[in-house]
PDB file of C-alpha atoms and ligand atoms in Angstrom:
ATOM      1  CA  MET A 164     110.072 -58.077  82.073  1.00 91.00           C
ATOM      2  CA  ALA A 165     107.590 -60.836  81.244  1.00 96.00           C
ATOM      3  CA  SER A 166     103.945 -59.863  81.100  1.00 97.00           C
ATOM      4  CA  PHE A 167     100.830 -61.941  80.685  1.00 97.00           C
ATOM      5  CA  GLN A 168      97.335 -61.191  79.590  1.00 97.00           C
ATOM      6  CA  PHE A 169      94.298 -62.715  81.297  1.00 98.00           C
ATOM      7  CA  ASN A 170      90.647 -62.988  80.385  1.00 98.00           C
ATOM      8  CA  VAL A 171      87.915 -61.993  82.831  1.00 98.00           C
ATOM      9  CA  VAL A 172      85.827 -65.114  83.550  1.00 98.00           C
ATOM     10  CA  GLY A 173      83.010 -63.191  85.208  1.00 98.00           C
ATOM     11  CA  TYR A 174      81.900 -60.111  87.128  1.00 99.00           C
ATOM     12  CA  VAL A 175      80.658 -59.853  90.702  1.00 98.00           C
ATOM     13  CA  LYS A 176      77.224 -58.472  91.549  1.00 98.00           C
ATOM     14  CA  SER A 177      77.674 -57.250  95.094  1.00 98.00           C
ATOM     15  CA  PRO A 178      75.656 -55.313  97.676  1.00 98.00           C
ATOM     16  CA  TYR A 179      78.759 -53.117  98.159  1.00 98.00           C
ATOM     17  CA  LYS A 180      78.390 -50.259  95.687  1.00 97.00           C
ATOM     18  CA  GLN A 181      81.395 -48.270  96.897  1.00 96.00           C
ATOM     19  CA  LYS A 182      84.680 -49.165  98.577  1.00 96.00           C
ATOM     20  CA  PHE A 183      83.683 -47.412 101.799  1.00 94.00           C
ATOM     21  CA  ALA A 184      82.231 -49.925 104.290  1.00 94.00           C
ATOM     22  CA  ILE A 185      83.450 -53.089 102.579  1.00 97.00           C
ATOM     23  CA  PRO A 186      85.026 -55.360 105.210  1.00 96.00           C
ATOM     24  CA  ARG A 187      88.802 -55.768 105.106  1.00 93.00           C
ATOM     25  CA  GLN A 188      88.549 -59.480 104.379  1.00 96.00           C
ATOM     26  CA  PRO A 189      85.921 -62.026 103.286  1.00 97.00           C
ATOM     27  CA  GLY A 190      83.940 -64.080 105.799  1.00 96.00           C
ATOM     28  CA  LEU A 191      83.669 -61.254 108.341  1.00 96.00           C
ATOM     29  CA  ILE A 192      80.062 -60.524 107.328  1.00 97.00           C
ATOM     30  CA  PRO A 193      78.381 -63.776 106.234  1.00 97.00           C
ATOM     31  CA  GLU A 194      75.190 -61.834 105.340  1.00 96.00           C
ATOM     32  CA  ALA A 195      77.040 -60.145 102.442  1.00 97.00           C
ATOM     33  CA  THR A 196      75.693 -62.223  99.565  1.00 97.00           C
ATOM     34  CA  GLY A 197      76.300 -61.663  95.882  1.00 98.00           C
ATOM     35  CA  HIS A 198      76.662 -63.425  92.554  1.00 98.00           C
ATOM     36  CA  LEU A 199      79.568 -64.126  90.284  1.00 98.00           C
ATOM     37  CA  VAL A 200      78.049 -63.923  86.804  1.00 98.00           C
ATOM     38  CA  LEU A 201      80.148 -65.881  84.322  1.00 98.00           C
ATOM     39  CA  GLU A 202      80.969 -64.380  80.950  1.00 98.00           C
ATOM     40  CA  ASP A 203      79.390 -66.109  77.935  1.00 98.00           C
ATOM     41  CA  ASN A 204      82.652 -67.893  76.987  1.00 97.00           C
ATOM     42  CA  TYR A 205      82.601 -69.617  80.379  1.00 98.00           C
ATOM     43  CA  SER A 206      78.901 -70.276  80.763  1.00 96.00           C
ATOM     44  CA  ASP A 207      78.759 -73.890  79.635  1.00 96.00           C
ATOM     45  CA  ASP A 208      77.376 -75.911  82.579  1.00 96.00           C
ATOM     46  CA  ALA A 209      80.299 -78.336  82.173  1.00 98.00           C
ATOM     47  CA  ILE A 210      82.732 -75.703  83.449  1.00 98.00           C
ATOM     48  CA  LEU A 211      81.253 -75.983  86.959  1.00 98.00           C
ATOM     49  CA  ARG A 212      80.803 -79.749  87.083  1.00 98.00           C
ATOM     50  CA  GLY A 213      81.790 -80.939  90.582  1.00 98.00           C
ATOM     51  CA  ILE A 214      82.104 -77.469  92.096  1.00 98.00           C
ATOM     52  CA  ASP A 215      78.989 -77.940  94.250  1.00 98.00           C
ATOM     53  CA  SER A 216      80.831 -80.499  96.375  1.00 98.00           C
ATOM     54  CA  PHE A 217      83.004 -77.664  97.744  1.00 98.00           C
ATOM     55  CA  SER A 218      81.648 -75.326 100.405  1.00 98.00           C
ATOM     56  CA  HIS A 219      84.129 -72.505  99.720  1.00 98.00           C
ATOM     57  CA  LEU A 220      85.977 -71.102  96.726  1.00 99.00           C
ATOM     58  CA  TRP A 221      89.006 -68.917  96.155  1.00 99.00           C
ATOM     59  CA  LEU A 222      88.421 -66.015  93.826  1.00 99.00           C
ATOM     60  CA  VAL A 223      91.323 -64.321  92.085  1.00 99.00           C
ATOM     61  CA  PHE A 224      90.151 -60.887  91.035  1.00 99.00           C
ATOM     62  CA  VAL A 225      91.221 -57.450  89.866  1.00 98.00           C
ATOM     63  CA  PHE A 226      91.063 -54.402  92.157  1.00 98.00           C
ATOM     64  CA  HIS A 227      89.503 -52.646  89.180  1.00 98.00           C
ATOM     65  CA  GLU A 228      88.400 -49.518  91.029  1.00 98.00           C
ATOM     66  CA  THR A 229      91.937 -48.608  92.080  1.00 97.00           C
ATOM     67  CA  ALA A 230      93.983 -50.415  89.416  1.00 97.00           C
ATOM     68  CA  ASP A 231      95.040 -47.156  87.739  1.00 97.00           C
ATOM     69  CA  LYS A 232      96.209 -45.550  90.988  1.00 97.00           C
ATOM     70  CA  GLY A 233      99.623 -47.273  90.986  1.00 96.00           C
ATOM     71  CA  TRP A 234     101.448 -48.606  94.022  1.00 98.00           C
ATOM     72  CA  SER A 235     104.360 -47.939  96.319  1.00 96.00           C
ATOM     73  CA  PRO A 236     106.728 -50.320  98.146  1.00 98.00           C
ATOM     74  CA  MET A 237     105.417 -49.302 101.570  1.00 97.00           C
ATOM     75  CA  VAL A 238     101.772 -49.019 102.690  1.00 96.00           C
ATOM     76  CA  ARG A 239     100.013 -47.954 105.877  1.00 93.00           C
ATOM     77  CA  PRO A 240      97.640 -50.791 106.836  1.00 92.00           C
ATOM     78  CA  PRO A 241      94.348 -49.488 108.322  1.00 88.00           C
ATOM     79  CA  ARG A 242      94.691 -52.291 110.877  1.00 87.00           C
ATOM     80  CA  LEU A 243      97.645 -50.392 112.375  1.00 90.00           C
ATOM     81  CA  GLY A 244      95.685 -47.148 112.604  1.00 85.00           C
ATOM     82  CA  GLY A 245      97.096 -45.829 109.331  1.00 84.00           C
ATOM     83  CA  ASN A 246     100.364 -44.777 111.016  1.00 87.00           C
ATOM     84  CA  ALA A 247     102.838 -47.680 110.814  1.00 94.00           C
ATOM     85  CA  ARG A 248     104.324 -48.562 107.431  1.00 96.00           C
ATOM     86  CA  LYS A 249     104.770 -52.090 106.079  1.00 97.00           C
ATOM     87  CA  GLY A 250     106.096 -53.490 102.820  1.00 98.00           C
ATOM     88  CA  VAL A 251     103.344 -53.939 100.262  1.00 98.00           C
ATOM     89  CA  PHE A 252     104.061 -57.687 100.025  1.00 98.00           C
ATOM     90  CA  ALA A 253     103.591 -57.915 103.815  1.00 97.00           C
ATOM     91  CA  THR A 254     100.015 -56.625 103.449  1.00 97.00           C
ATOM     92  CA  ARG A 255      96.763 -57.318 101.629  1.00 97.00           C
ATOM     93  CA  ALA A 256      96.592 -53.717 100.410  1.00 96.00           C
ATOM     94  CA  THR A 257      94.721 -52.999  97.188  1.00 97.00           C
ATOM     95  CA  PHE A 258      97.548 -50.848  95.751  1.00 97.00           C
ATOM     96  CA  ARG A 259     100.069 -53.460  94.551  1.00 98.00           C
ATOM     97  CA  PRO A 260     102.392 -54.032  91.596  1.00 97.00           C
ATOM     98  CA  ASN A 261      99.692 -56.182  90.000  1.00 98.00           C
ATOM     99  CA  PRO A 262      96.276 -55.093  91.314  1.00 98.00           C
ATOM    100  CA  VAL A 263      95.150 -58.650  92.016  1.00 98.00           C
ATOM    101  CA  GLY A 264      93.070 -59.695  95.029  1.00 98.00           C
ATOM    102  CA  LEU A 265      92.392 -63.069  96.601  1.00 98.00           C
ATOM    103  CA  SER A 266      89.286 -63.911  98.622  1.00 98.00           C
ATOM    104  CA  VAL A 267      87.835 -67.108  99.992  1.00 98.00           C
ATOM    105  CA  VAL A 268      84.043 -67.039  99.793  1.00 98.00           C
ATOM    106  CA  LYS A 269      81.202 -69.435 100.602  1.00 98.00           C
ATOM    107  CA  LEU A 270      79.466 -71.124  97.691  1.00 98.00           C
ATOM    108  CA  GLU A 271      75.700 -70.903  98.288  1.00 98.00           C
ATOM    109  CA  GLY A 272      74.577 -72.371  94.969  1.00 98.00           C
ATOM    110  CA  ILE A 273      74.640 -72.387  91.187  1.00 98.00           C
ATOM    111  CA  GLU A 274      71.955 -70.494  89.295  1.00 98.00           C
ATOM    112  CA  ARG A 275      71.058 -69.786  85.702  1.00 98.00           C
ATOM    113  CA  LYS A 276      69.012 -66.679  84.954  1.00 96.00           C
ATOM    114  CA  ASN A 277      68.277 -65.192  81.524  1.00 95.00           C
ATOM    115  CA  GLY A 278      70.873 -67.532  79.989  1.00 94.00           C
ATOM    116  CA  LYS A 279      73.614 -66.367  82.404  1.00 97.00           C
ATOM    117  CA  LEU A 280      75.381 -68.952  84.541  1.00 98.00           C
ATOM    118  CA  MET A 281      76.204 -67.665  88.018  1.00 98.00           C
ATOM    119  CA  LEU A 282      77.541 -68.686  91.395  1.00 98.00           C
ATOM    120  CA  LYS A 283      75.687 -67.456  94.449  1.00 98.00           C
ATOM    121  CA  LEU A 284      78.253 -66.499  97.091  1.00 98.00           C
ATOM    122  CA  SER A 285      78.255 -65.210 100.659  1.00 98.00           C
ATOM    123  CA  GLY A 286      80.751 -63.563 102.969  1.00 98.00           C
ATOM    124  CA  ILE A 287      82.143 -61.516 100.088  1.00 98.00           C
ATOM    125  CA  ASP A 288      84.437 -58.488 100.437  1.00 98.00           C
ATOM    126  CA  LEU A 289      84.120 -57.407  96.801  1.00 98.00           C
ATOM    127  CA  LEU A 290      82.946 -54.240  95.179  1.00 98.00           C
ATOM    128  CA  ASP A 291      80.062 -54.428  92.717  1.00 98.00           C
ATOM    129  CA  GLY A 292      81.454 -55.004  89.211  1.00 98.00           C
ATOM    130  CA  THR A 293      84.696 -56.667  90.357  1.00 99.00           C
ATOM    131  CA  PRO A 294      86.241 -58.624  87.447  1.00 98.00           C
ATOM    132  CA  VAL A 295      87.211 -62.188  88.392  1.00 99.00           C
ATOM    133  CA  LEU A 296      90.168 -63.912  86.719  1.00 98.00           C
ATOM    134  CA  ASP A 297      89.903 -67.361  88.237  1.00 98.00           C
ATOM    135  CA  ILE A 298      87.883 -69.582  90.573  1.00 98.00           C
ATOM    136  CA  LYS A 299      89.446 -72.445  92.518  1.00 98.00           C
ATOM    137  CA  PRO A 300      87.996 -74.745  95.167  1.00 98.00           C
ATOM    138  CA  TYR A 301      89.151 -74.133  98.747  1.00 98.00           C
ATOM    139  CA  LEU A 302      90.961 -77.247  99.999  1.00 98.00           C
ATOM    140  CA  PRO A 303      90.780 -77.459 103.808  1.00 98.00           C
ATOM    141  CA  TYR A 304      93.552 -80.076 104.094  1.00 98.00           C
ATOM    142  CA  SER A 305      96.015 -77.710 102.463  1.00 98.00           C
ATOM    143  CA  ASP A 306      94.570 -74.192 102.712  1.00 98.00           C
ATOM    144  CA  ALA A 307      93.528 -74.186 106.410  1.00 97.00           C
ATOM    145  CA  LEU A 308      96.617 -73.734 108.583  1.00 97.00           C
ATOM    146  CA  PRO A 309      95.493 -73.206 112.186  1.00 94.00           C
ATOM    147  CA  ASN A 310      99.073 -72.803 113.462  1.00 96.00           C
ATOM    148  CA  ALA A 311     100.151 -70.206 110.900  1.00 96.00           C
ATOM    149  CA  ALA A 312     101.471 -66.877 112.227  1.00 97.00           C
ATOM    150  CA  GLY A 313      99.160 -63.976 111.366  1.00 96.00           C
ATOM    151  CA  GLY A 314     101.693 -61.165 111.747  1.00 95.00           C
ATOM    152  CA  PHE A 315     100.114 -57.806 112.583  1.00 93.00           C
ATOM    153  CA  ALA A 316      96.684 -59.202 111.567  1.00 93.00           C
ATOM    154  CA  ASP A 317      96.567 -62.333 113.713  1.00 90.00           C
ATOM    155  CA  ALA A 318      92.856 -62.108 114.618  1.00 91.00           C
ATOM    156  CA  ALA A 319      89.680 -60.737 113.037  1.00 91.00           C
ATOM    157  CA  PRO A 320      89.360 -56.999 113.705  1.00 89.00           C
ATOM    158  CA  HIS A 321      87.212 -56.222 116.724  1.00 87.00           C
ATOM    159  CA  THR A 322      85.625 -52.927 117.731  1.00 89.00           C
ATOM    160  CA  ALA A 323      83.470 -51.934 120.683  1.00 93.00           C
ATOM    161  CA  MET A 324      81.038 -50.134 118.355  1.00 95.00           C
ATOM    162  CA  THR A 325      77.330 -50.538 119.069  1.00 97.00           C
ATOM    163  CA  VAL A 326      74.440 -49.932 116.663  1.00 98.00           C
ATOM    164  CA  SER A 327      70.853 -48.733 117.041  1.00 98.00           C
ATOM    165  CA  PHE A 328      68.134 -47.940 114.483  1.00 98.00           C
ATOM    166  CA  SER A 329      65.609 -45.115 114.426  1.00 98.00           C
ATOM    167  CA  ASP A 330      61.970 -46.271 114.337  1.00 98.00           C
ATOM    168  CA  ASN A 331      61.779 -45.308 110.647  1.00 98.00           C
ATOM    169  CA  ALA A 332      64.969 -47.159 109.727  1.00 98.00           C
ATOM    170  CA  SER A 333      63.856 -50.223 111.661  1.00 98.00           C
ATOM    171  CA  ALA A 334      60.416 -50.193 110.000  1.00 98.00           C
ATOM    172  CA  PHE A 335      62.067 -49.833 106.578  1.00 97.00           C
ATOM    173  CA  CYS A 336      64.133 -52.996 107.157  1.00 97.00           C
ATOM    174  CA  GLN A 337      61.081 -54.953 108.235  1.00 96.00           C
ATOM    175  CA  GLN A 338      58.849 -53.728 105.411  1.00 96.00           C
ATOM    176  CA  GLN A 339      61.196 -54.420 102.510  1.00 94.00           C
ATOM    177  CA  ARG A 340      60.905 -58.069 101.565  1.00 91.00           C
ATOM    178  CA  GLN A 341      63.902 -58.543  99.291  1.00 93.00           C
ATOM    179  CA  TYR A 342      66.655 -58.960 101.877  1.00 94.00           C
ATOM    180  CA  PRO A 343      65.446 -60.577 105.121  1.00 94.00           C
ATOM    181  CA  ASP A 344      68.907 -60.041 106.677  1.00 95.00           C
ATOM    182  CA  LEU A 345      69.115 -56.316 105.838  1.00 97.00           C
ATOM    183  CA  ALA A 346      69.112 -55.012 109.430  1.00 98.00           C
ATOM    184  CA  VAL A 347      71.680 -57.583 110.595  1.00 98.00           C
ATOM    185  CA  PHE A 348      73.801 -56.840 107.536  1.00 98.00           C
ATOM    186  CA  ILE A 349      73.768 -53.085 108.217  1.00 98.00           C
ATOM    187  CA  GLU A 350      74.515 -53.677 111.887  1.00 98.00           C
ATOM    188  CA  LYS A 351      77.550 -55.851 111.109  1.00 97.00           C
ATOM    189  CA  VAL A 352      78.868 -53.365 108.547  1.00 97.00           C
ATOM    190  CA  LEU A 353      78.648 -50.544 111.096  1.00 97.00           C
ATOM    191  CA  LYS A 354      80.058 -52.622 113.967  1.00 97.00           C
ATOM    192  CA  GLN A 355      83.323 -52.949 112.051  1.00 94.00           C
ATOM    193  CA  ASP A 356      83.550 -49.118 112.126  1.00 94.00           C
ATOM    194  CA  PRO A 357      84.215 -48.404 108.446  1.00 92.00           C
ATOM    195  CA  ARG A 358      85.355 -44.804 109.076  1.00 91.00           C
ATOM    196  CA  PRO A 359      88.852 -43.880 107.963  1.00 84.00           C
ATOM    197  CA  SER A 360      91.343 -43.826 110.859  1.00 80.00           C
ATOM    198  CA  TYR A 361      91.745 -40.045 110.910  1.00 80.00           C
ATOM    199  CA  LYS A 362      87.976 -39.568 111.389  1.00 81.00           C
ATOM    200  CA  LYS A 363      87.850 -41.998 114.298  1.00 80.00           C
ATOM    201  CA  GLN A 364      89.913 -39.531 116.296  1.00 76.00           C
ATOM    202  CA  ARG A 365      87.331 -36.751 115.935  1.00 79.00           C
ATOM    203  CA  ASP A 366      85.080 -35.687 118.796  1.00 83.00           C
ATOM    204  CA  GLY A 367      81.373 -34.947 118.540  1.00 90.00           C
ATOM    205  CA  GLU A 368      78.676 -36.422 116.366  1.00 93.00           C
ATOM    206  CA  GLN A 369      79.562 -37.203 112.751  1.00 94.00           C
ATOM    207  CA  SER A 370      77.170 -38.114 109.920  1.00 95.00           C
ATOM    208  CA  TYR A 371      77.840 -40.733 107.262  1.00 96.00           C
ATOM    209  CA  GLY A 372      76.110 -42.381 104.319  1.00 96.00           C
ATOM    210  CA  MET A 373      76.608 -45.534 102.289  1.00 97.00           C
ATOM    211  CA  THR A 374      74.841 -47.595  99.664  1.00 97.00           C
ATOM    212  CA  LEU A 375      74.154 -51.286 100.229  1.00 97.00           C
ATOM    213  CA  TYR A 376      72.159 -53.085  97.512  1.00 96.00           C
ATOM    214  CA  ASN A 377      69.964 -50.289  96.177  1.00 95.00           C
ATOM    215  CA  TYR A 378      69.474 -48.670  99.569  1.00 97.00           C
ATOM    216  CA  ASN A 379      70.982 -45.446 100.783  1.00 97.00           C
ATOM    217  CA  ILE A 380      71.707 -45.676 104.504  1.00 98.00           C
ATOM    218  CA  LYS A 381      72.461 -42.695 106.709  1.00 98.00           C
ATOM    219  CA  TRP A 382      73.838 -42.880 110.230  1.00 98.00           C
ATOM    220  CA  THR A 383      75.517 -40.829 112.902  1.00 97.00           C
ATOM    221  CA  VAL A 384      78.485 -41.792 115.060  1.00 96.00           C
ATOM    222  CA  ASN A 385      78.932 -40.522 118.593  1.00 95.00           C
ATOM    223  CA  GLY A 386      81.810 -42.027 120.542  1.00 93.00           C
ATOM    224  CA  GLU A 387      81.438 -45.760 120.076  1.00 94.00           C
ATOM    225  CA  HIS A 388      77.800 -45.688 119.043  1.00 96.00           C
ATOM    226  CA  ASN A 389      76.306 -45.759 115.553  1.00 97.00           C
ATOM    227  CA  HIS A 390      72.689 -44.678 115.096  1.00 98.00           C
ATOM    228  CA  VAL A 391      71.018 -45.482 111.777  1.00 98.00           C
ATOM    229  CA  THR A 392      68.817 -42.477 111.128  1.00 98.00           C
ATOM    230  CA  GLU A 393      67.349 -43.092 107.694  1.00 97.00           C
ATOM    231  CA  ILE A 394      67.184 -45.646 104.886  1.00 98.00           C
ATOM    232  CA  HIS A 395      65.651 -45.088 101.483  1.00 96.00           C
ATOM    233  CA  SER A 396      65.495 -46.926  98.157  1.00 96.00           C
ATOM    234  CA  LEU A 397      67.520 -45.471  95.319  1.00 93.00           C
ATOM    235  CA  SER A 398      65.280 -47.122  92.728  1.00 76.00           C
ATOM    236  CA  GLU A 399      62.208 -49.314  92.716  1.00 57.00           C
TER     237      GLU A 399
HETATM  238  N1  SAM B  64      90.542 -60.379 100.331  1.00 86.88           N
HETATM  239  C1  SAM B  64      91.237 -59.573  99.348  1.00 86.88           C
HETATM  240  C2  SAM B  64      92.719 -59.820  99.370  1.00 86.88           C
HETATM  241  O1  SAM B  64      93.230 -60.143 100.442  1.00 86.88           O
HETATM  242  O2  SAM B  64      93.357 -59.675  98.330  1.00 86.88           O
HETATM  243  C3  SAM B  64      90.932 -58.088  99.493  1.00 86.88           C
HETATM  244  C4  SAM B  64      91.583 -57.457 100.677  1.00 86.88           C
HETATM  245  S1  SAM B  64      91.523 -55.721 100.574  1.00 86.88           S
HETATM  246  C5  SAM B  64      92.348 -55.277 102.053  1.00 86.88           C
HETATM  247  C6  SAM B  64      89.847 -55.406 100.971  1.00 86.88           C
HETATM  248  C7  SAM B  64      89.396 -54.119 100.413  1.00 86.88           C
HETATM  249  O3  SAM B  64      89.427 -54.161  99.015  1.00 86.88           O
HETATM  250  C8  SAM B  64      87.948 -53.820 100.731  1.00 86.88           C
HETATM  251  O4  SAM B  64      87.840 -53.183 101.971  1.00 86.88           O
HETATM  252  C9  SAM B  64      87.502 -52.928  99.587  1.00 86.88           C
HETATM  253  O5  SAM B  64      87.562 -51.585  99.962  1.00 86.88           O
HETATM  254  C10 SAM B  64      88.548 -53.184  98.514  1.00 86.88           C
HETATM  255  N2  SAM B  64      87.982 -53.700  97.269  1.00 86.88           N
HETATM  256  C11 SAM B  64      87.120 -54.727  97.103  1.00 86.88           C
HETATM  257  N3  SAM B  64      86.856 -54.905  95.797  1.00 86.88           N
HETATM  258  C12 SAM B  64      87.578 -53.974  95.124  1.00 86.88           C
HETATM  259  C13 SAM B  64      87.730 -53.646  93.753  1.00 86.88           C
HETATM  260  N4  SAM B  64      87.101 -54.330  92.799  1.00 86.88           N
HETATM  261  N5  SAM B  64      88.549 -52.611  93.423  1.00 86.88           N
HETATM  262  C14 SAM B  64      89.203 -51.918  94.384  1.00 86.88           C
HETATM  263  N6  SAM B  64      89.097 -52.171  95.699  1.00 86.88           N
HETATM  264  C15 SAM B  64      88.287 -53.191  96.064  1.00 86.88           C
END
């Protein structure tokens, strides 16, 4: 069997520090901004010449967190409640023969900091530290196919989940200055109901926690309502 070796062109700096709570696809939470920091071999300004005329980019990346977990021919897409089984090539599952992912993201700008060349991106669905193998411009005339059939995922996931914040959590969002969209970002993450399917069937109040940027966020779920109870910084 033929095999090929690829070089990582850069690594993603993302607000998503763990897989839990990352949206299933890019673009669902535009407030999710991050950077793709190019490796030194690819940090000549010439490599990006012309890229700023494109609004969106395709990223080809490695599912590095789960790459060593193997794969099987059939998977249970969360979209189908984790019950129905589909062929792995009929899904966007992370566990695949080659653990390669594909995401279209919005290009917000090009930056250089401390000698590192980076792309500022938004709408990402990538874990912090994701290795990227390639970057290609998104071509609307060819890549946007409004009449394409979307199979069992023919529309963006929708939930009836609502979100409220405790006074403390709300004040925390307003007082921190680094991320003006923090409250909206948290709200959108929780509205997509990131709980695993089997937990969604449980009755009574459940407590959860996640890390976004360097903030630990705690919330409770009761029926279809999320209540953010507490937020604190993990480091200054
Ligand atoms: N848009 C990509 C695609 O279609 O190939 C990813 C789709 S996959 C269903 C989305 C999930 O990948 C996210 O919910 C997150 O849990 C997971 N994910 C993101 N970055 C990852 C990484 N570096 N390693 C493993 N899993 C990752």
